[in-house]
Amino acid sequence: MNSSTALARAVVDQLIESGVRDFVLSPGSRSAPVALLLAQRERDGQVRLHVRIDERSAAYLGLGIARIGGDPVAVVCTSGTAVANYAPAVVEASYAGIPLVVVSCDRPPEMRNTGSNQTIDQVGLFGTMMRRSVDVVAERDRADQGDQWRFQVARCVWAAVGMDPASARGRSLAGPVQINIGFREPLVPADGDPRTGQSRRDGPPPPTKVVAVREPVDYLLGDIGIFTVPARTVLVAGDIVDPADSVAVMRLARSCGWPIVAEPSGNALCADAAVAASALLLRDGSWLEQHRPELVITVGRFGLDRSTMALVRSAETHLAVGLSGKDRPDPLHSAAAVLSAVPLPPS
């Protein structure tokens, strides 16, 4: 059993054991371990599962069920801005003393603050509105965490119903709680190596190498020990806000004869060098293996499609250009350097 399946089973089963019978699910990729388990528990007659695509509507449905029935209700969402849509219902639950259990599925710690797609700072997102918040993550190479996970979940449900043993009299004001769960890939049960699907570089991001950012790309590469500009280079246009940066990407590609893999918000699909339907091409694993790039330069946050992540992962060297935002634009922890501007064409 992979770590995500084990973690989801511990959380869901402890919620059920603690008295949660109604679950409102807004499905998404990162919440898959919980969603699959809830579907099975519903078939077994252990829970009532309500599926609502819109997170704001889902949170209010959970709020209403908890208010009428008086029992804790869990609302489950995927990672990123999805959880932020729970805020209005969380505020109402806090002021009304309604036991709403927010189960926010998240990336694991090593993927946070790296520019990974649909990743924000979810831990403690609702601040003082919550009676209790925990961040539950599967530690690496640990098979004995089940009891620990279940205890954290149980404490949250106690707090939600106003029975927090940490309070002076064993009672407190009922209200919302948050269980944030950091799931690592693979997200679904599978045979074989439980580590399948993880990035090749785990742990915290390596220190950023400081390089001059307005020099030509051949000078920049020399600074990190590459003294010949690789012919097998690909430019990835991720999320680019300033059109001038998109123009700089297209100018660099045209000058060097490099193809561009452009995501929708990269504003570079019109370039002559842009690869049409690149996602479909990159999903062919055998083709990618035969055409592995020596160098990939990513511009802006990237990774809307897993095929783009596979491309970057396959490269011998990765340079990242971070244009805006607070996160390091390196979700794979593979960048040899992070630049603050698109490099100029070779001198």
Coordinates of C-alpha atoms in Angstrom, one line a residue:
M1 CA 0.0 0.0 0.0
N2 CA 1.5 3.4 -1.0
S3 CA 1.7 6.2 1.6
S4 CA -1.1 8.2 0.2
T5 CA -3.6 5.3 0.3
A6 CA -2.5 4.5 3.9
L7 CA -2.8 8.1 5.0
A8 CA -6.3 8.5 3.4
R9 CA -7.5 5.3 5.0
A10 CA -6.3 6.4 8.5
V11 CA -7.9 9.9 8.1
V12 CA -11.3 8.7 6.7
D13 CA -11.6 5.7 9.1
Q14 CA -10.9 7.9 12.1
L15 CA -13.4 10.5 11.0
I16 CA -16.0 7.8 10.7
E17 CA -15.0 6.3 14.1
S18 CA -15.3 9.8 15.6
G19 CA -18.9 10.2 14.5
V20 CA -18.7 11.8 11.0
R21 CA -21.3 10.3 8.7
D22 CA -21.8 13.0 6.1
F23 CA -19.0 13.9 3.7
V24 CA -19.3 16.6 1.0
L25 CA -16.7 16.1 -1.7
S26 CA -15.5 18.5 -4.4
P27 CA -13.3 16.1 -6.4
G28 CA -9.9 17.0 -7.9
S29 CA -6.6 15.3 -8.6
R30 CA -4.9 15.7 -5.2
S31 CA -8.0 14.6 -3.3
A32 CA -8.1 11.3 -5.3
P33 CA -7.0 9.1 -2.3
V34 CA -9.8 10.3 -0.1
A35 CA -12.4 10.4 -2.9
L36 CA -11.8 6.7 -3.8
L37 CA -12.0 5.6 -0.2
L38 CA -15.1 7.6 0.4
A39 CA -16.8 6.0 -2.6
Q40 CA -15.9 2.6 -1.2
R41 CA -17.2 3.5 2.3
E42 CA -20.5 4.7 0.8
R43 CA -20.9 1.4 -1.0
D44 CA -20.3 -0.3 2.3
G45 CA -23.1 1.8 3.9
Q46 CA -20.8 3.5 6.4
V47 CA -21.1 7.1 5.1
R48 CA -23.4 9.4 3.1
L49 CA -21.4 11.0 0.3
H50 CA -22.5 14.2 -1.4
V51 CA -20.6 15.3 -4.4
R52 CA -20.6 19.0 -5.4
I53 CA -18.2 20.4 -8.0
D54 CA -18.2 23.9 -6.7
E55 CA -16.3 24.2 -3.4
R56 CA -18.3 27.2 -2.2
S57 CA -21.6 25.4 -2.7
A58 CA -20.1 22.3 -1.1
A59 CA -19.0 24.1 2.0
Y60 CA -22.4 25.6 2.5
L61 CA -24.1 22.2 2.0
G62 CA -21.9 20.8 4.7
L63 CA -22.6 23.8 6.9
G64 CA -26.4 23.2 6.5
I65 CA -26.2 19.5 7.2
A66 CA -24.2 20.1 10.3
R67 CA -26.4 22.9 11.5
I68 CA -29.6 20.8 11.1
G69 CA -28.2 17.5 12.4
G70 CA -25.9 18.8 15.0
D71 CA -23.2 16.2 14.1
P72 CA -19.8 17.1 12.6
V73 CA -19.7 17.1 8.8
A74 CA -16.6 16.8 6.7
V75 CA -16.0 18.8 3.5
V76 CA -13.2 17.6 1.2
C77 CA -11.4 19.5 -1.5
T78 CA -8.4 19.3 -3.7
S79 CA -5.3 21.5 -3.3
G80 CA -4.6 25.1 -4.2
T81 CA -7.2 27.8 -4.4
A82 CA -10.0 25.3 -4.1
V83 CA -9.7 25.4 -0.3
A84 CA -9.9 29.2 -0.2
N85 CA -13.5 28.9 -1.5
Y86 CA -14.5 27.4 1.9
A87 CA -13.8 30.7 3.6
P88 CA -17.3 32.2 3.8
A89 CA -18.8 29.0 5.2
V90 CA -15.9 28.6 7.6
V91 CA -16.5 32.1 9.0
E92 CA -20.2 31.4 9.5
A93 CA -19.4 28.0 11.1
S94 CA -17.0 29.8 13.5
Y95 CA -19.4 32.4 14.6
A96 CA -22.4 30.1 14.8
G97 CA -20.5 27.3 16.6
I98 CA -21.2 24.7 13.9
P99 CA -18.9 21.5 13.7
L100 CA -17.6 21.8 10.2
V101 CA -14.5 19.6 9.4
V102 CA -12.4 21.0 6.5
V103 CA -10.3 18.2 4.9
S104 CA -8.0 20.1 2.6
C105 CA -5.8 17.8 0.4
D106 CA -2.4 19.3 -0.3
R107 CA 1.0 18.7 -1.9
P108 CA 3.7 17.3 0.4
P109 CA 6.0 19.8 2.1
E110 CA 8.8 19.5 -0.5
M111 CA 6.4 20.7 -3.3
R112 CA 5.2 23.8 -1.4
N113 CA 6.7 27.2 -2.2
T114 CA 8.3 25.8 -5.4
G115 CA 5.8 27.2 -8.0
S116 CA 4.1 23.8 -8.3
N117 CA 0.7 24.0 -10.0
Q118 CA -2.3 24.4 -7.7
T119 CA -0.1 24.8 -4.6
I120 CA -0.6 27.6 -2.1
D121 CA 0.1 27.9 1.6
Q122 CA -2.9 26.0 3.0
V123 CA -1.6 25.4 6.5
G124 CA -3.4 27.7 8.9
L125 CA -5.2 29.4 5.9
F126 CA -8.3 30.2 8.0
G127 CA -6.4 31.7 11.0
T128 CA -8.4 32.4 14.1
M129 CA -11.7 31.1 12.6
M130 CA -10.6 27.5 13.3
R131 CA -10.9 25.8 16.6
R132 CA -8.0 23.5 15.6
S133 CA -5.8 23.0 12.5
V134 CA -3.3 20.2 11.8
D135 CA -1.0 19.4 8.9
V136 CA -0.9 15.6 8.4
V137 CA 1.9 14.3 6.2
A138 CA 3.4 10.9 5.6
E139 CA 7.1 11.0 6.6
R140 CA 9.4 9.1 4.4
D141 CA 10.4 5.5 5.3
R142 CA 7.9 5.4 8.2
A143 CA 5.4 2.6 8.4
D144 CA 4.3 3.2 12.0
Q145 CA 2.4 6.5 11.6
G146 CA -1.1 5.2 11.5
D147 CA -1.8 5.8 15.2
Q148 CA -0.3 9.2 15.1
W149 CA -2.4 10.3 12.1
R150 CA -5.6 8.9 13.7
F151 CA -4.9 10.7 17.0
Q152 CA -4.5 14.1 15.2
V153 CA -7.8 13.5 13.4
A154 CA -9.6 12.5 16.6
R155 CA -8.3 15.6 18.3
C156 CA -9.7 17.8 15.5
V157 CA -13.2 16.2 15.7
W158 CA -13.2 16.6 19.5
A159 CA -12.4 20.3 19.0
A160 CA -15.1 20.6 16.3
V161 CA -17.8 19.4 18.7
G162 CA -16.6 21.4 21.6
M163 CA -14.9 18.5 23.5
D164 CA -11.3 19.6 23.4
P165 CA -9.4 17.9 26.3
A166 CA -6.7 20.6 26.0
S167 CA -9.2 23.1 27.4
A168 CA -9.4 23.7 31.1
R169 CA -12.7 22.0 31.7
G170 CA -12.6 19.6 28.8
R171 CA -15.2 21.6 26.9
S172 CA -14.8 24.5 24.4
L173 CA -16.9 26.3 21.8
A174 CA -17.8 24.0 18.9
G175 CA -16.9 25.2 15.4
P176 CA -14.8 24.5 12.3
V177 CA -11.5 22.7 12.2
Q178 CA -9.0 22.0 9.4
I179 CA -7.2 18.7 8.6
N180 CA -4.6 19.5 5.9
I181 CA -3.2 16.4 4.3
G182 CA 0.0 16.3 2.2
F183 CA -0.3 13.5 -0.3
R184 CA 2.7 12.3 -2.3
E185 CA 2.3 10.5 -5.7
P186 CA 1.2 7.9 -6.5
L187 CA -2.3 9.1 -5.5
V188 CA -4.1 5.9 -6.3
P189 CA -3.5 2.3 -5.3
A190 CA -1.1 0.5 -7.6
D191 CA 1.0 -2.6 -7.7
G192 CA 4.7 -2.4 -7.7
D193 CA 7.0 0.2 -6.2
P194 CA 5.1 2.5 -3.9
R195 CA 7.5 5.3 -4.8
T196 CA 6.5 5.3 -8.4
G197 CA 5.5 8.7 -9.6
Q198 CA 7.7 10.7 -7.3
S199 CA 10.0 13.3 -8.7
R200 CA 13.6 12.3 -9.0
R201 CA 14.7 15.0 -6.6
D202 CA 13.0 15.1 -3.3
G203 CA 13.6 17.2 -0.2
P204 CA 14.0 20.9 0.1
P205 CA 15.0 22.9 -3.0
P206 CA 18.8 23.2 -3.4
P207 CA 20.4 26.6 -2.8
T208 CA 19.9 29.0 -5.7
K209 CA 23.0 29.7 -7.7
V210 CA 23.4 33.4 -8.3
V211 CA 24.2 34.2 -11.9
A212 CA 24.1 37.4 -14.0
V213 CA 20.6 37.6 -15.6
R214 CA 21.0 40.1 -18.4
E215 CA 24.0 38.5 -20.1
P216 CA 23.6 36.4 -23.2
V217 CA 22.6 32.8 -22.6
D218 CA 26.0 31.4 -23.6
Y219 CA 27.6 33.5 -20.8
L220 CA 25.0 32.3 -18.3
L221 CA 25.6 28.7 -19.2
G222 CA 29.4 29.2 -18.8
D223 CA 28.7 30.4 -15.2
I224 CA 27.3 27.0 -14.4
G225 CA 30.0 25.0 -16.2
I226 CA 28.4 24.5 -19.7
F227 CA 30.7 26.1 -22.2
T228 CA 28.9 25.1 -25.4
V229 CA 25.3 26.1 -26.0
P230 CA 23.4 22.8 -26.4
A231 CA 21.6 22.3 -29.7
R232 CA 19.0 20.1 -28.1
T233 CA 17.4 22.8 -26.0
V234 CA 13.7 23.4 -25.4
L235 CA 12.1 26.6 -24.1
V236 CA 9.0 26.2 -21.9
A237 CA 6.7 29.2 -21.7
G238 CA 4.8 28.8 -18.5
D239 CA 2.6 31.5 -16.8
I240 CA 3.8 34.8 -18.3
V241 CA 2.0 38.0 -17.4
D242 CA 4.1 40.6 -19.2
P243 CA 3.9 40.4 -23.0
A244 CA 7.4 41.7 -23.2
D245 CA 8.7 38.5 -21.5
S246 CA 6.8 36.4 -24.1
V247 CA 8.4 38.3 -26.8
A248 CA 11.8 37.7 -25.2
V249 CA 11.1 34.0 -25.2
M250 CA 10.2 34.0 -28.9
R251 CA 13.3 36.1 -29.8
L252 CA 15.6 33.7 -28.0
A253 CA 14.0 30.7 -29.6
R254 CA 14.2 32.3 -33.1
S255 CA 17.8 33.2 -32.6
C256 CA 18.9 29.8 -31.4
G257 CA 16.6 27.6 -33.4
W258 CA 15.0 26.1 -30.3
P259 CA 11.4 24.8 -30.1
I260 CA 8.9 26.3 -27.6
V261 CA 6.5 24.3 -25.5
A262 CA 3.9 27.0 -24.6
E263 CA 1.3 26.6 -21.9
P264 CA -2.0 28.6 -22.5
S265 CA -0.9 31.5 -20.3
G266 CA 2.6 31.7 -21.8
N267 CA 1.3 33.9 -24.7
A268 CA 3.8 32.2 -27.0
L269 CA 1.6 29.8 -29.0
C270 CA 1.8 32.2 -32.0
A271 CA 5.6 31.9 -32.3
D272 CA 6.9 30.1 -35.4
A273 CA 8.9 27.9 -33.0
A274 CA 5.9 26.9 -30.9
V275 CA 5.2 23.1 -31.1
A276 CA 1.5 22.6 -31.9
A277 CA -0.3 20.2 -29.6
S278 CA 3.0 19.7 -27.6
A279 CA 1.1 18.0 -24.7
L280 CA 0.0 15.1 -27.0
L281 CA 3.5 14.7 -28.4
L282 CA 5.2 14.7 -25.0
R283 CA 2.8 12.1 -23.6
D284 CA 4.5 9.6 -25.9
G285 CA 7.1 8.2 -23.5
S286 CA 9.1 6.4 -26.2
W287 CA 9.3 9.6 -28.3
L288 CA 10.4 11.6 -25.3
E289 CA 13.1 9.1 -24.4
Q290 CA 14.5 9.3 -27.9
H291 CA 14.5 13.1 -28.0
R292 CA 15.6 13.9 -24.4
P293 CA 16.8 17.6 -24.4
E294 CA 20.2 18.5 -23.1
L295 CA 18.9 21.8 -21.7
V296 CA 15.4 23.0 -20.8
I297 CA 14.8 26.7 -19.9
T298 CA 11.5 27.3 -18.2
V299 CA 10.0 30.8 -18.0
G300 CA 7.4 31.5 -15.3
R301 CA 5.4 29.0 -13.3
F302 CA 4.9 25.8 -15.3
G303 CA 3.3 22.4 -15.0
L304 CA -0.4 22.7 -16.0
D305 CA 0.1 19.4 -17.9
R306 CA 2.1 16.4 -16.5
S307 CA 3.7 15.9 -19.9
T308 CA 5.5 19.3 -19.5
M309 CA 6.8 18.1 -16.1
A310 CA 8.1 14.9 -17.7
L311 CA 9.9 17.0 -20.3
V312 CA 11.7 19.1 -17.7
R313 CA 12.4 16.0 -15.6
S314 CA 14.1 14.3 -18.6
A315 CA 16.5 17.2 -19.4
E316 CA 20.2 16.9 -18.4
T317 CA 20.2 20.6 -17.3
H318 CA 17.3 22.9 -16.2
L319 CA 17.4 26.7 -16.0
A320 CA 14.4 28.4 -14.4
V321 CA 13.3 32.0 -15.0
G322 CA 11.1 33.4 -12.2
L323 CA 9.2 36.5 -13.4
S324 CA 6.7 37.1 -10.6
G325 CA 5.2 35.6 -7.5
K326 CA 6.7 34.6 -4.2
D327 CA 7.4 31.0 -5.0
R328 CA 10.6 29.6 -6.4
P329 CA 9.5 28.4 -10.0
D330 CA 11.0 24.9 -9.6
P331 CA 8.5 22.3 -8.6
L332 CA 10.8 19.4 -9.5
H333 CA 13.7 20.8 -7.5
S334 CA 15.9 20.4 -10.6
A335 CA 17.0 23.9 -11.6
A336 CA 20.7 24.5 -11.7
A337 CA 20.0 28.2 -11.4
V338 CA 17.0 30.5 -11.1
L339 CA 17.2 33.7 -13.1
S340 CA 15.1 36.8 -12.8
A341 CA 14.8 37.6 -16.5
V342 CA 14.7 35.8 -19.8
P343 CA 18.4 35.5 -21.0
L344 CA 19.5 37.3 -24.2
P345 CA 20.3 35.5 -27.4
P346 CA 23.9 34.3 -27.7
S347 CA 26.6 36.9 -28.4

